[in-house]
Amino acid sequence: MGGLYSQRGVSAQKEEVHSATRNLDKGLYPKAFCKIFPDILCGDENWVNVMHADGAGTKSILAYLYWKETGDVSIWKGIAQDAIVMNLDDLLCAGIYDNLLFSSTIDRNKKLIPGEVLEAIITGSQEFFDSMKKFGVNIHYPGGETADVGDVVRTIAVNGTMVARWPKEKLVTNEKVKAGDVIVGLAGFGKANYENEYNSGIASNGLTSARHDLLHKTYGARFHESYDTSLDEHVVYIGPHLITDEIKIGNEQLSIGKLLLSPTRTFAPVIKEILEDHFDAVRGLIHCSGGGQTKCMKYMPDNVRVVKDNLFEPPIIFQLIQRASKSDDKEMYQVFNMGTRMEIYTGEKNADALISISKKMGVDAQVIGRVEAYEKKELVINANQRQIIY
């Protein structure tokens, strides 16, 4: 996948993006998961502002293929959730979980994406906000921009921006992470109390690889609009599966398409309760999004080694991707979350309380590792009885 990943025009670590933005202001707290600014909106020195942009990425192409194959337009509601949660769960990592504003940006090719798809995305957004409100996570939806730009996008791009104003004393900025801390990992897969069906755990990262490595050549032949036609054909849709192929999970049969399109799970109900009841126990929060299990290294203090030696066993979707792509563990863990998507850095004595809050909501949780003093910044992951060092 290493060579394949770059040949497909994507990057797990986004080196060029980081290079382009290296001179930008890092905000008030350089180690915080989101860029945090003074309270520009109201001018209160005890408050801060955060504005965060993210989206569903190439997952919308999978929704497009699934919809074309099955006629099920409701699949697009999950794409709405993906675009929201990739913002929301990043903000959670700064300690922010309430009174949020969300504005959506949808760019579509009108010839291929009809109004019913837009309607499903917009309805899906509102349904997700309604579901979060039950947990006291209030997200307001003032609207957004929907543009018909067929010359720019092949199918549809679904993105959004989230804005928050938050008290400074309730921020999580990762500066308190230190040697001796343990890491509580929250599972991205399974079925949370606030989910309607099994979640594969895929979230919204690494989908370019997942799509091309899992799905069959027929999709490239039938849907030229679903990939960059300037790519070498040897890296386009080279997998063994059709979207409708079924996999047995527990007592259920789920299609490959459904597994790839599991809406990104939010941890908001869990993290809200943890921050409200155990704020002082939370020293750091990391959302394992782009960069997978290596994401934490951008936010750790110097001179620590992060050891993850008890991660969840990767759920079936990642096993299928690894089998099809023939990628090694080192690559898989830096492209995908591999099933463990949220990390809470805390003192050992607090771990059980945080784990029980998560499990109470149907989200599996366990101590996945620890932070050690070391001469340089390093990450060690144990996978398949082997050590991987980053």
mmCIF file of C-alpha atoms in Angstrom:
data_model
loop_
_atom_site.group_PDB
_atom_site.id
_atom_site.type_symbol
_atom_site.label_atom_id
_atom_site.label_comp_id
_atom_site.label_asym_id
_atom_site.label_seq_id
_atom_site.Cartn_x
_atom_site.Cartn_y
_atom_site.Cartn_z
ATOM 1 C CA MET A 1 0.000 0.000 0.000
ATOM 2 C CA GLY A 2 2.952 2.349 0.641
ATOM 3 C CA GLY A 3 3.675 2.816 -3.017
ATOM 4 C CA LEU A 4 0.009 2.438 -3.895
ATOM 5 C CA TYR A 5 -1.047 5.117 -1.443
ATOM 6 C CA SER A 6 1.132 7.810 -3.018
ATOM 7 C CA GLN A 7 0.432 6.537 -6.553
ATOM 8 C CA ARG A 8 -3.249 7.205 -5.870
ATOM 9 C CA GLY A 9 -2.472 10.823 -5.025
ATOM 10 C CA VAL A 10 -3.094 10.605 -1.268
ATOM 11 C CA SER A 11 -0.920 10.844 1.843
ATOM 12 C CA ALA A 12 -1.505 9.394 5.306
ATOM 13 C CA GLN A 13 0.759 11.964 6.967
ATOM 14 C CA LYS A 14 -0.158 14.960 4.732
ATOM 15 C CA GLU A 15 3.482 16.093 4.537
ATOM 16 C CA GLU A 16 2.842 18.703 1.833
ATOM 17 C CA VAL A 17 -0.120 20.166 3.712
ATOM 18 C CA HIS A 18 1.965 20.527 6.887
ATOM 19 C CA SER A 19 4.747 22.109 4.879
ATOM 20 C CA ALA A 20 2.348 24.626 3.309
ATOM 21 C CA THR A 21 0.883 25.599 6.697
ATOM 22 C CA ARG A 22 4.077 25.518 8.782
ATOM 23 C CA ASN A 23 4.292 29.315 9.104
ATOM 24 C CA LEU A 24 0.720 29.768 10.338
ATOM 25 C CA ASP A 25 0.016 30.755 13.938
ATOM 26 C CA LYS A 26 -0.186 27.594 16.100
ATOM 27 C CA GLY A 27 -2.776 29.201 18.380
ATOM 28 C CA LEU A 28 -2.710 29.646 22.151
ATOM 29 C CA TYR A 29 -1.864 26.005 22.925
ATOM 30 C CA PRO A 30 0.497 24.418 20.355
ATOM 31 C CA LYS A 31 -0.083 20.861 21.670
ATOM 32 C CA ALA A 32 -3.894 21.136 21.646
ATOM 33 C CA PHE A 33 -5.687 18.895 19.166
ATOM 34 C CA CYS A 34 -7.453 21.907 17.581
ATOM 35 C CA LYS A 35 -6.094 25.387 16.979
ATOM 36 C CA ILE A 36 -7.378 27.570 19.822
ATOM 37 C CA PHE A 37 -7.635 31.362 19.525
ATOM 38 C CA PRO A 38 -8.417 34.159 21.976
ATOM 39 C CA ASP A 39 -12.089 35.109 22.234
ATOM 40 C CA ILE A 40 -12.176 37.206 19.065
ATOM 41 C CA LEU A 41 -15.987 37.038 18.936
ATOM 42 C CA CYS A 42 -16.648 38.570 22.371
ATOM 43 C CA GLY A 43 -13.304 39.753 23.705
ATOM 44 C CA ASP A 44 -13.438 37.883 27.041
ATOM 45 C CA GLU A 45 -9.939 36.854 28.167
ATOM 46 C CA ASN A 46 -11.387 33.867 30.068
ATOM 47 C CA TRP A 47 -12.883 32.362 26.916
ATOM 48 C CA VAL A 48 -11.520 31.069 23.593
ATOM 49 C CA ASN A 49 -12.764 30.550 20.044
ATOM 50 C CA VAL A 50 -12.267 27.484 17.861
ATOM 51 C CA MET A 51 -13.207 27.107 14.193
ATOM 52 C CA HIS A 52 -12.636 23.700 12.675
ATOM 53 C CA ALA A 53 -13.104 22.373 9.126
ATOM 54 C CA ASP A 54 -13.239 18.742 7.982
ATOM 55 C CA GLY A 55 -15.335 16.390 5.886
ATOM 56 C CA ALA A 56 -16.275 12.915 4.735
ATOM 57 C CA GLY A 57 -13.406 12.729 2.239
ATOM 58 C CA THR A 58 -13.612 10.084 -0.474
ATOM 59 C CA LYS A 59 -16.192 8.110 1.506
ATOM 60 C CA SER A 60 -18.796 9.969 -0.569
ATOM 61 C CA ILE A 61 -17.567 8.019 -3.622
ATOM 62 C CA LEU A 62 -18.357 4.758 -1.831
ATOM 63 C CA ALA A 63 -21.823 6.082 -1.039
ATOM 64 C CA TYR A 64 -22.202 6.961 -4.715
ATOM 65 C CA LEU A 65 -21.264 3.422 -5.830
ATOM 66 C CA TYR A 66 -23.483 1.825 -3.176
ATOM 67 C CA TRP A 67 -26.445 4.037 -4.139
ATOM 68 C CA LYS A 68 -25.967 3.269 -7.865
ATOM 69 C CA GLU A 69 -25.802 -0.469 -7.136
ATOM 70 C CA THR A 70 -28.673 -0.729 -4.637
ATOM 71 C CA GLY A 71 -30.864 2.337 -5.200
ATOM 72 C CA ASP A 72 -30.734 2.987 -1.438
ATOM 73 C CA VAL A 73 -30.573 6.793 -1.134
ATOM 74 C CA SER A 74 -30.607 6.631 2.682
ATOM 75 C CA ILE A 75 -26.921 5.585 2.622
ATOM 76 C CA TRP A 76 -26.130 9.301 2.106
ATOM 77 C CA LYS A 77 -27.319 10.103 5.637
ATOM 78 C CA GLY A 78 -24.174 8.386 6.914
ATOM 79 C CA ILE A 79 -22.030 10.719 4.798
ATOM 80 C CA ALA A 80 -23.700 13.670 6.538
ATOM 81 C CA GLN A 81 -22.752 12.115 9.892
ATOM 82 C CA ASP A 82 -19.172 11.529 8.709
ATOM 83 C CA ALA A 83 -18.701 15.200 7.813
ATOM 84 C CA ILE A 84 -20.103 16.329 11.172
ATOM 85 C CA VAL A 85 -18.327 13.806 13.408
ATOM 86 C CA MET A 86 -14.908 14.401 11.857
ATOM 87 C CA ASN A 87 -15.333 17.957 13.166
ATOM 88 C CA LEU A 88 -17.147 17.181 16.415
ATOM 89 C CA ASP A 89 -14.760 14.513 17.654
ATOM 90 C CA ASP A 90 -11.724 16.694 16.934
ATOM 91 C CA LEU A 91 -13.320 19.437 19.053
ATOM 92 C CA LEU A 92 -14.009 16.890 21.814
ATOM 93 C CA CYS A 93 -10.232 16.472 22.040
ATOM 94 C CA ALA A 94 -9.927 20.133 23.038
ATOM 95 C CA GLY A 95 -12.544 19.530 25.751
ATOM 96 C CA ILE A 96 -15.403 21.123 23.763
ATOM 97 C CA TYR A 97 -18.765 19.331 23.603
ATOM 98 C CA ASP A 98 -21.677 21.779 23.659
ATOM 99 C CA ASN A 99 -23.177 24.931 22.077
ATOM 100 C CA LEU A 100 -21.604 24.270 18.710
ATOM 101 C CA LEU A 101 -22.420 25.811 15.329
ATOM 102 C CA PHE A 102 -22.095 23.706 12.183
ATOM 103 C CA SER A 103 -22.150 24.977 8.606
ATOM 104 C CA SER A 104 -22.089 22.469 5.755
ATOM 105 C CA THR A 105 -20.347 22.875 2.397
ATOM 106 C CA ILE A 106 -21.536 20.558 -0.355
ATOM 107 C CA ASP A 107 -20.023 20.664 -3.844
ATOM 108 C CA ARG A 108 -21.765 18.454 -6.383
ATOM 109 C CA ASN A 109 -21.851 17.500 -10.030
ATOM 110 C CA LYS A 110 -25.519 18.205 -10.703
ATOM 111 C CA LYS A 111 -25.632 15.875 -13.731
ATOM 112 C CA LEU A 112 -24.817 12.883 -11.526
ATOM 113 C CA ILE A 113 -26.084 13.880 -8.072
ATOM 114 C CA PRO A 114 -29.814 14.687 -8.025
ATOM 115 C CA GLY A 115 -31.800 16.629 -5.428
ATOM 116 C CA GLU A 116 -32.836 13.469 -3.561
ATOM 117 C CA VAL A 117 -29.190 12.908 -2.567
ATOM 118 C CA LEU A 118 -28.859 16.484 -1.285
ATOM 119 C CA GLU A 119 -32.079 16.014 0.648
ATOM 120 C CA ALA A 120 -30.796 12.797 2.265
ATOM 121 C CA ILE A 121 -27.563 14.537 3.326
ATOM 122 C CA ILE A 122 -29.338 17.572 4.782
ATOM 123 C CA THR A 123 -31.998 15.427 6.498
ATOM 124 C CA GLY A 124 -29.279 13.135 7.808
ATOM 125 C CA SER A 125 -27.471 16.120 9.306
ATOM 126 C CA GLN A 126 -30.551 17.249 11.197
ATOM 127 C CA GLU A 127 -31.296 13.706 12.410
ATOM 128 C CA PHE A 128 -27.771 13.429 13.805
ATOM 129 C CA PHE A 129 -28.088 16.777 15.602
ATOM 130 C CA ASP A 130 -31.427 15.651 17.064
ATOM 131 C CA SER A 131 -29.860 12.421 18.341
ATOM 132 C CA MET A 132 -26.986 14.306 20.010
ATOM 133 C CA LYS A 133 -29.373 16.750 21.683
ATOM 134 C CA LYS A 134 -30.730 13.856 23.763
ATOM 135 C CA PHE A 135 -27.279 13.628 25.365
ATOM 136 C CA GLY A 136 -26.985 17.367 25.972
ATOM 137 C CA VAL A 137 -24.627 17.888 23.033
ATOM 138 C CA ASN A 138 -26.277 20.861 21.335
ATOM 139 C CA ILE A 139 -25.221 21.498 17.739
ATOM 140 C CA HIS A 140 -26.966 24.291 15.860
ATOM 141 C CA TYR A 141 -27.330 24.194 12.076
ATOM 142 C CA PRO A 142 -27.548 27.686 10.580
ATOM 143 C CA GLY A 143 -27.201 26.259 7.058
ATOM 144 C CA GLY A 144 -24.347 26.230 4.591
ATOM 145 C CA GLU A 145 -23.346 26.363 0.955
ATOM 146 C CA THR A 146 -24.425 23.939 -1.748
ATOM 147 C CA ALA A 147 -22.730 24.570 -5.084
ATOM 148 C CA ASP A 148 -23.153 22.931 -8.485
ATOM 149 C CA VAL A 149 -19.557 22.709 -9.671
ATOM 150 C CA GLY A 150 -19.369 19.784 -12.076
ATOM 151 C CA ASP A 151 -16.162 21.138 -13.596
ATOM 152 C CA VAL A 152 -14.470 20.864 -10.190
ATOM 153 C CA VAL A 153 -15.894 17.693 -8.597
ATOM 154 C CA ARG A 154 -16.681 14.401 -10.303
ATOM 155 C CA THR A 155 -19.507 13.367 -7.984
ATOM 156 C CA ILE A 156 -19.949 15.104 -4.609
ATOM 157 C CA ALA A 157 -17.801 16.480 -1.780
ATOM 158 C CA VAL A 158 -19.407 16.827 1.662
ATOM 159 C CA ASN A 159 -17.588 19.031 4.163
ATOM 160 C CA GLY A 160 -18.354 21.285 7.070
ATOM 161 C CA THR A 161 -17.077 23.848 9.537
ATOM 162 C CA MET A 162 -17.741 23.815 13.265
ATOM 163 C CA VAL A 163 -17.440 26.845 15.544
ATOM 164 C CA ALA A 164 -17.304 26.991 19.330
ATOM 165 C CA ARG A 165 -16.780 29.533 22.086
ATOM 166 C CA TRP A 166 -15.502 27.840 25.230
ATOM 167 C CA PRO A 167 -14.246 28.717 28.741
ATOM 168 C CA LYS A 168 -10.461 28.595 28.966
ATOM 169 C CA GLU A 169 -10.506 26.689 32.268
ATOM 170 C CA LYS A 170 -12.383 23.791 30.656
ATOM 171 C CA LEU A 171 -9.961 23.143 27.787
ATOM 172 C CA VAL A 172 -7.919 19.986 27.236
ATOM 173 C CA THR A 173 -4.605 21.016 25.645
ATOM 174 C CA ASN A 174 -2.451 17.857 26.044
ATOM 175 C CA GLU A 175 0.282 19.805 27.868
ATOM 176 C CA LYS A 176 -0.389 17.833 31.069
ATOM 177 C CA VAL A 177 0.440 14.463 29.470
ATOM 178 C CA LYS A 178 3.468 13.008 31.253
ATOM 179 C CA ALA A 179 5.470 9.853 31.839
ATOM 180 C CA GLY A 180 3.518 7.467 34.054
ATOM 181 C CA ASP A 181 0.162 8.191 32.402
ATOM 182 C CA VAL A 182 -1.899 5.355 30.995
ATOM 183 C CA ILE A 183 -3.927 5.530 27.784
ATOM 184 C CA VAL A 184 -7.590 4.534 27.847
ATOM 185 C CA GLY A 185 -8.661 3.577 24.317
ATOM 186 C CA LEU A 186 -12.266 3.764 23.119
ATOM 187 C CA ALA A 187 -13.374 1.343 20.408
ATOM 188 C CA GLY A 188 -14.735 2.722 17.136
ATOM 189 C CA PHE A 189 -16.497 -0.566 16.283
ATOM 190 C CA GLY A 190 -19.411 -2.578 17.667
ATOM 191 C CA LYS A 191 -22.831 -1.129 18.460
ATOM 192 C CA ALA A 192 -23.051 1.777 20.902
ATOM 193 C CA ASN A 193 -26.329 2.399 22.764
ATOM 194 C CA TYR A 194 -26.841 5.442 20.550
ATOM 195 C CA GLU A 195 -26.268 3.585 17.245
ATOM 196 C CA ASN A 196 -28.864 1.724 15.178
ATOM 197 C CA GLU A 197 -26.616 -0.970 13.727
ATOM 198 C CA TYR A 198 -23.175 -2.563 13.896
ATOM 199 C CA ASN A 199 -20.351 -0.099 13.195
ATOM 200 C CA SER A 200 -17.299 -1.487 11.394
ATOM 201 C CA GLY A 201 -15.018 1.185 12.886
ATOM 202 C CA ILE A 202 -13.684 2.443 9.543
ATOM 203 C CA ALA A 203 -14.541 6.143 10.254
ATOM 204 C CA SER A 204 -13.460 8.526 7.436
ATOM 205 C CA ASN A 205 -9.725 8.003 6.934
ATOM 206 C CA GLY A 206 -7.889 5.757 4.491
ATOM 207 C CA LEU A 207 -10.977 5.280 2.321
ATOM 208 C CA THR A 208 -9.077 5.810 -0.934
ATOM 209 C CA SER A 209 -6.967 2.776 -0.082
ATOM 210 C CA ALA A 210 -9.896 0.791 1.260
ATOM 211 C CA ARG A 211 -11.978 1.445 -1.845
ATOM 212 C CA HIS A 212 -9.344 0.573 -4.435
ATOM 213 C CA ASP A 213 -7.842 -2.356 -2.515
ATOM 214 C CA LEU A 214 -11.160 -4.016 -1.653
ATOM 215 C CA LEU A 215 -13.388 -3.359 -4.652
ATOM 216 C CA HIS A 216 -13.332 -5.113 -8.000
ATOM 217 C CA LYS A 217 -12.109 -3.754 -11.358
ATOM 218 C CA THR A 218 -15.688 -3.679 -12.618
ATOM 219 C CA TYR A 219 -16.313 -0.425 -10.680
ATOM 220 C CA GLY A 220 -13.612 1.408 -12.598
ATOM 221 C CA ALA A 221 -14.997 0.126 -15.891
ATOM 222 C CA ARG A 222 -18.602 1.085 -15.076
ATOM 223 C CA PHE A 223 -18.068 4.292 -13.108
ATOM 224 C CA HIS A 224 -15.283 6.440 -14.559
ATOM 225 C CA GLU A 225 -16.584 9.337 -12.500
ATOM 226 C CA SER A 226 -15.650 7.455 -9.305
ATOM 227 C CA TYR A 227 -11.867 7.851 -9.629
ATOM 228 C CA ASP A 228 -9.121 10.051 -11.062
ATOM 229 C CA THR A 229 -8.838 8.728 -14.616
ATOM 230 C CA SER A 230 -5.240 9.994 -14.888
ATOM 231 C CA LEU A 231 -4.172 7.302 -12.392
ATOM 232 C CA ASP A 232 -2.307 4.207 -13.557
ATOM 233 C CA GLU A 233 -4.893 1.436 -14.042
ATOM 234 C CA HIS A 234 -2.720 -0.889 -11.945
ATOM 235 C CA VAL A 235 -3.741 0.970 -8.771
ATOM 236 C CA VAL A 236 -7.439 1.465 -9.595
ATOM 237 C CA TYR A 237 -10.055 -0.931 -8.143
ATOM 238 C CA ILE A 238 -7.773 -3.925 -7.792
ATOM 239 C CA GLY A 239 -9.685 -5.805 -5.082
ATOM 240 C CA PRO A 240 -11.591 -9.087 -4.861
ATOM 241 C CA HIS A 241 -14.999 -7.808 -3.700
ATOM 242 C CA LEU A 242 -18.264 -6.435 -4.975
ATOM 243 C CA ILE A 243 -20.042 -3.860 -2.798
ATOM 244 C CA THR A 244 -22.877 -6.357 -2.283
ATOM 245 C CA ASP A 245 -20.636 -9.260 -1.114
ATOM 246 C CA GLU A 246 -21.719 -10.317 2.376
ATOM 247 C CA ILE A 247 -19.582 -10.987 5.449
ATOM 248 C CA LYS A 248 -20.823 -12.727 8.598
ATOM 249 C CA ILE A 249 -20.342 -10.709 11.790
ATOM 250 C CA GLY A 250 -21.773 -12.395 14.860
ATOM 251 C CA ASN A 251 -25.320 -13.387 13.905
ATOM 252 C CA GLU A 252 -25.556 -10.782 11.148
ATOM 253 C CA GLN A 253 -24.730 -10.756 7.463
ATOM 254 C CA LEU A 254 -23.396 -7.353 6.392
ATOM 255 C CA SER A 255 -22.321 -6.280 2.928
ATOM 256 C CA ILE A 256 -18.819 -4.995 2.162
ATOM 257 C CA GLY A 257 -20.503 -1.741 1.127
ATOM 258 C CA LYS A 258 -22.246 -1.364 4.478
ATOM 259 C CA LEU A 259 -19.013 -2.093 6.361
ATOM 260 C CA LEU A 260 -17.100 0.518 4.356
ATOM 261 C CA LEU A 261 -19.920 3.026 4.821
ATOM 262 C CA SER A 262 -20.468 2.602 8.574
ATOM 263 C CA PRO A 263 -21.012 6.210 9.688
ATOM 264 C CA THR A 264 -18.123 7.586 11.738
ATOM 265 C CA ARG A 265 -18.981 6.951 15.383
ATOM 266 C CA THR A 266 -19.031 9.989 17.619
ATOM 267 C CA PHE A 267 -17.707 9.641 21.150
ATOM 268 C CA ALA A 268 -19.499 12.850 22.227
ATOM 269 C CA PRO A 269 -21.942 11.248 24.723
ATOM 270 C CA VAL A 270 -19.047 9.409 26.411
ATOM 271 C CA ILE A 271 -16.528 12.271 26.418
ATOM 272 C CA LYS A 272 -19.152 14.788 27.603
ATOM 273 C CA GLU A 273 -19.883 12.723 30.713
ATOM 274 C CA ILE A 274 -16.175 12.129 31.353
ATOM 275 C CA LEU A 275 -15.349 15.843 31.048
ATOM 276 C CA GLU A 276 -18.286 16.889 33.221
ATOM 277 C CA ASP A 277 -17.612 14.381 36.010
ATOM 278 C CA HIS A 278 -13.844 13.725 35.761
ATOM 279 C CA PHE A 279 -12.364 16.809 34.075
ATOM 280 C CA ASP A 280 -9.223 16.881 36.233
ATOM 281 C CA ALA A 281 -8.487 13.240 35.385
ATOM 282 C CA VAL A 282 -8.180 13.984 31.654
ATOM 283 C CA ARG A 283 -4.616 15.001 30.778
ATOM 284 C CA GLY A 284 -4.885 14.535 27.030
ATOM 285 C CA LEU A 285 -7.304 13.502 24.284
ATOM 286 C CA ILE A 286 -6.401 12.207 20.829
ATOM 287 C CA HIS A 287 -8.748 11.366 17.949
ATOM 288 C CA CYS A 288 -6.954 8.737 15.837
ATOM 289 C CA SER A 289 -8.038 10.150 12.490
ATOM 290 C CA GLY A 290 -5.565 10.963 9.647
ATOM 291 C CA GLY A 291 -2.338 9.173 10.547
ATOM 292 C CA GLY A 292 -4.184 6.420 12.410
ATOM 293 C CA GLN A 293 -2.399 5.155 15.497
ATOM 294 C CA THR A 294 0.555 7.517 14.886
ATOM 295 C CA LYS A 295 -1.664 10.620 15.226
ATOM 296 C CA CYS A 296 -0.790 11.044 18.916
ATOM 297 C CA MET A 297 2.855 11.873 18.154
ATOM 298 C CA LYS A 298 1.981 15.345 16.872
ATOM 299 C CA TYR A 299 0.602 16.324 20.282
ATOM 300 C CA MET A 300 2.895 14.613 22.791
ATOM 301 C CA PRO A 301 5.517 16.442 24.868
ATOM 302 C CA ASP A 302 9.166 15.874 23.937
ATOM 303 C CA ASN A 303 11.158 13.123 25.641
ATOM 304 C CA VAL A 304 8.355 10.599 25.968
ATOM 305 C CA ARG A 305 7.819 7.187 24.483
ATOM 306 C CA VAL A 306 4.210 6.174 23.875
ATOM 307 C CA VAL A 307 3.781 2.408 24.155
ATOM 308 C CA LYS A 308 0.561 0.853 22.834
ATOM 309 C CA ASP A 309 0.762 -2.811 23.729
ATOM 310 C CA ASN A 310 -2.897 -3.639 24.370
ATOM 311 C CA LEU A 311 -4.862 -2.178 21.434
ATOM 312 C CA PHE A 312 -8.185 -3.753 20.492
ATOM 313 C CA GLU A 313 -7.869 -6.600 18.034
ATOM 314 C CA PRO A 314 -8.547 -4.959 14.659
ATOM 315 C CA PRO A 315 -12.154 -5.581 13.584
ATOM 316 C CA ILE A 316 -12.998 -7.457 10.398
ATOM 317 C CA ILE A 317 -12.982 -4.460 8.006
ATOM 318 C CA PHE A 318 -9.268 -3.817 8.645
ATOM 319 C CA GLN A 319 -8.457 -7.510 8.329
ATOM 320 C CA LEU A 320 -10.191 -7.542 4.926
ATOM 321 C CA ILE A 321 -8.300 -4.432 3.793
ATOM 322 C CA GLN A 322 -4.953 -5.817 4.944
ATOM 323 C CA ARG A 323 -5.561 -9.147 3.249
ATOM 324 C CA ALA A 324 -6.543 -7.489 -0.035
ATOM 325 C CA SER A 325 -3.798 -4.828 -0.036
ATOM 326 C CA LYS A 326 -1.046 -7.108 1.339
ATOM 327 C CA SER A 327 0.059 -4.154 3.480
ATOM 328 C CA ASP A 328 2.320 -4.734 6.467
ATOM 329 C CA ASP A 329 1.271 -3.827 9.999
ATOM 330 C CA LYS A 330 3.447 -0.705 10.063
ATOM 331 C CA GLU A 331 1.548 0.768 7.135
ATOM 332 C CA MET A 332 -1.894 -0.297 8.338
ATOM 333 C CA TYR A 333 -1.448 1.334 11.752
ATOM 334 C CA GLN A 334 -0.369 4.657 10.263
ATOM 335 C CA VAL A 335 -3.184 4.843 7.703
ATOM 336 C CA PHE A 336 -6.116 3.406 9.698
ATOM 337 C CA ASN A 337 -7.329 3.680 13.294
ATOM 338 C CA MET A 338 -7.460 -0.162 13.367
ATOM 339 C CA GLY A 339 -10.473 -0.140 15.681
ATOM 340 C CA THR A 340 -9.169 2.070 18.522
ATOM 341 C CA ARG A 341 -10.223 5.611 17.600
ATOM 342 C CA MET A 342 -10.211 7.773 20.732
ATOM 343 C CA GLU A 343 -7.445 7.968 23.337
ATOM 344 C CA ILE A 344 -7.741 9.421 26.842
ATOM 345 C CA TYR A 345 -4.440 10.082 28.635
ATOM 346 C CA THR A 346 -4.949 9.835 32.381
ATOM 347 C CA GLY A 347 -3.461 8.707 35.694
ATOM 348 C CA GLU A 348 -3.645 4.969 36.327
ATOM 349 C CA LYS A 349 -6.005 5.399 39.302
ATOM 350 C CA ASN A 350 -8.620 7.090 37.077
ATOM 351 C CA ALA A 351 -8.699 4.516 34.281
ATOM 352 C CA ASP A 352 -11.427 2.236 35.670
ATOM 353 C CA ALA A 353 -13.891 5.094 36.213
ATOM 354 C CA LEU A 354 -13.435 6.357 32.642
ATOM 355 C CA ILE A 355 -13.721 2.850 31.189
ATOM 356 C CA SER A 356 -16.967 2.196 33.061
ATOM 357 C CA ILE A 357 -18.585 5.401 31.706
ATOM 358 C CA SER A 358 -17.741 4.328 28.158
ATOM 359 C CA LYS A 359 -18.928 0.738 28.608
ATOM 360 C CA LYS A 360 -22.178 1.957 30.167
ATOM 361 C CA MET A 361 -22.932 3.597 26.790
ATOM 362 C CA GLY A 362 -22.086 0.489 24.809
ATOM 363 C CA VAL A 363 -18.642 1.699 23.701
ATOM 364 C CA ASP A 364 -15.920 -0.809 24.543
ATOM 365 C CA ALA A 365 -12.916 0.660 26.378
ATOM 366 C CA GLN A 366 -9.694 -0.606 27.924
ATOM 367 C CA VAL A 367 -6.201 0.533 28.902
ATOM 368 C CA ILE A 368 -4.320 0.267 25.593
ATOM 369 C CA GLY A 369 -0.901 1.529 26.676
ATOM 370 C CA ARG A 370 1.154 4.041 28.621
ATOM 371 C CA VAL A 371 3.539 6.980 28.464
ATOM 372 C CA GLU A 372 7.189 6.488 29.469
ATOM 373 C CA ALA A 373 10.136 8.849 29.903
ATOM 374 C CA TYR A 374 12.618 8.492 27.026
ATOM 375 C CA GLU A 375 15.530 10.337 25.453
ATOM 376 C CA LYS A 376 13.506 11.234 22.352
ATOM 377 C CA LYS A 377 9.909 11.174 21.133
ATOM 378 C CA GLU A 378 8.985 7.646 20.061
ATOM 379 C CA LEU A 379 5.934 5.461 19.476
ATOM 380 C CA VAL A 380 5.950 1.695 19.988
ATOM 381 C CA ILE A 381 2.991 -0.438 18.870
ATOM 382 C CA ASN A 382 2.673 -4.148 19.564
ATOM 383 C CA ALA A 383 0.790 -5.967 16.796
ATOM 384 C CA ASN A 384 0.763 -9.688 16.021
ATOM 385 C CA GLN A 385 3.485 -10.388 18.595
ATOM 386 C CA ARG A 386 5.771 -7.905 16.856
ATOM 387 C CA GLN A 387 7.001 -4.465 17.872
ATOM 388 C CA ILE A 388 6.556 -1.617 15.425
ATOM 389 C CA ILE A 389 8.586 1.519 16.135
ATOM 390 C CA TYR A 390 7.736 4.941 14.652
#
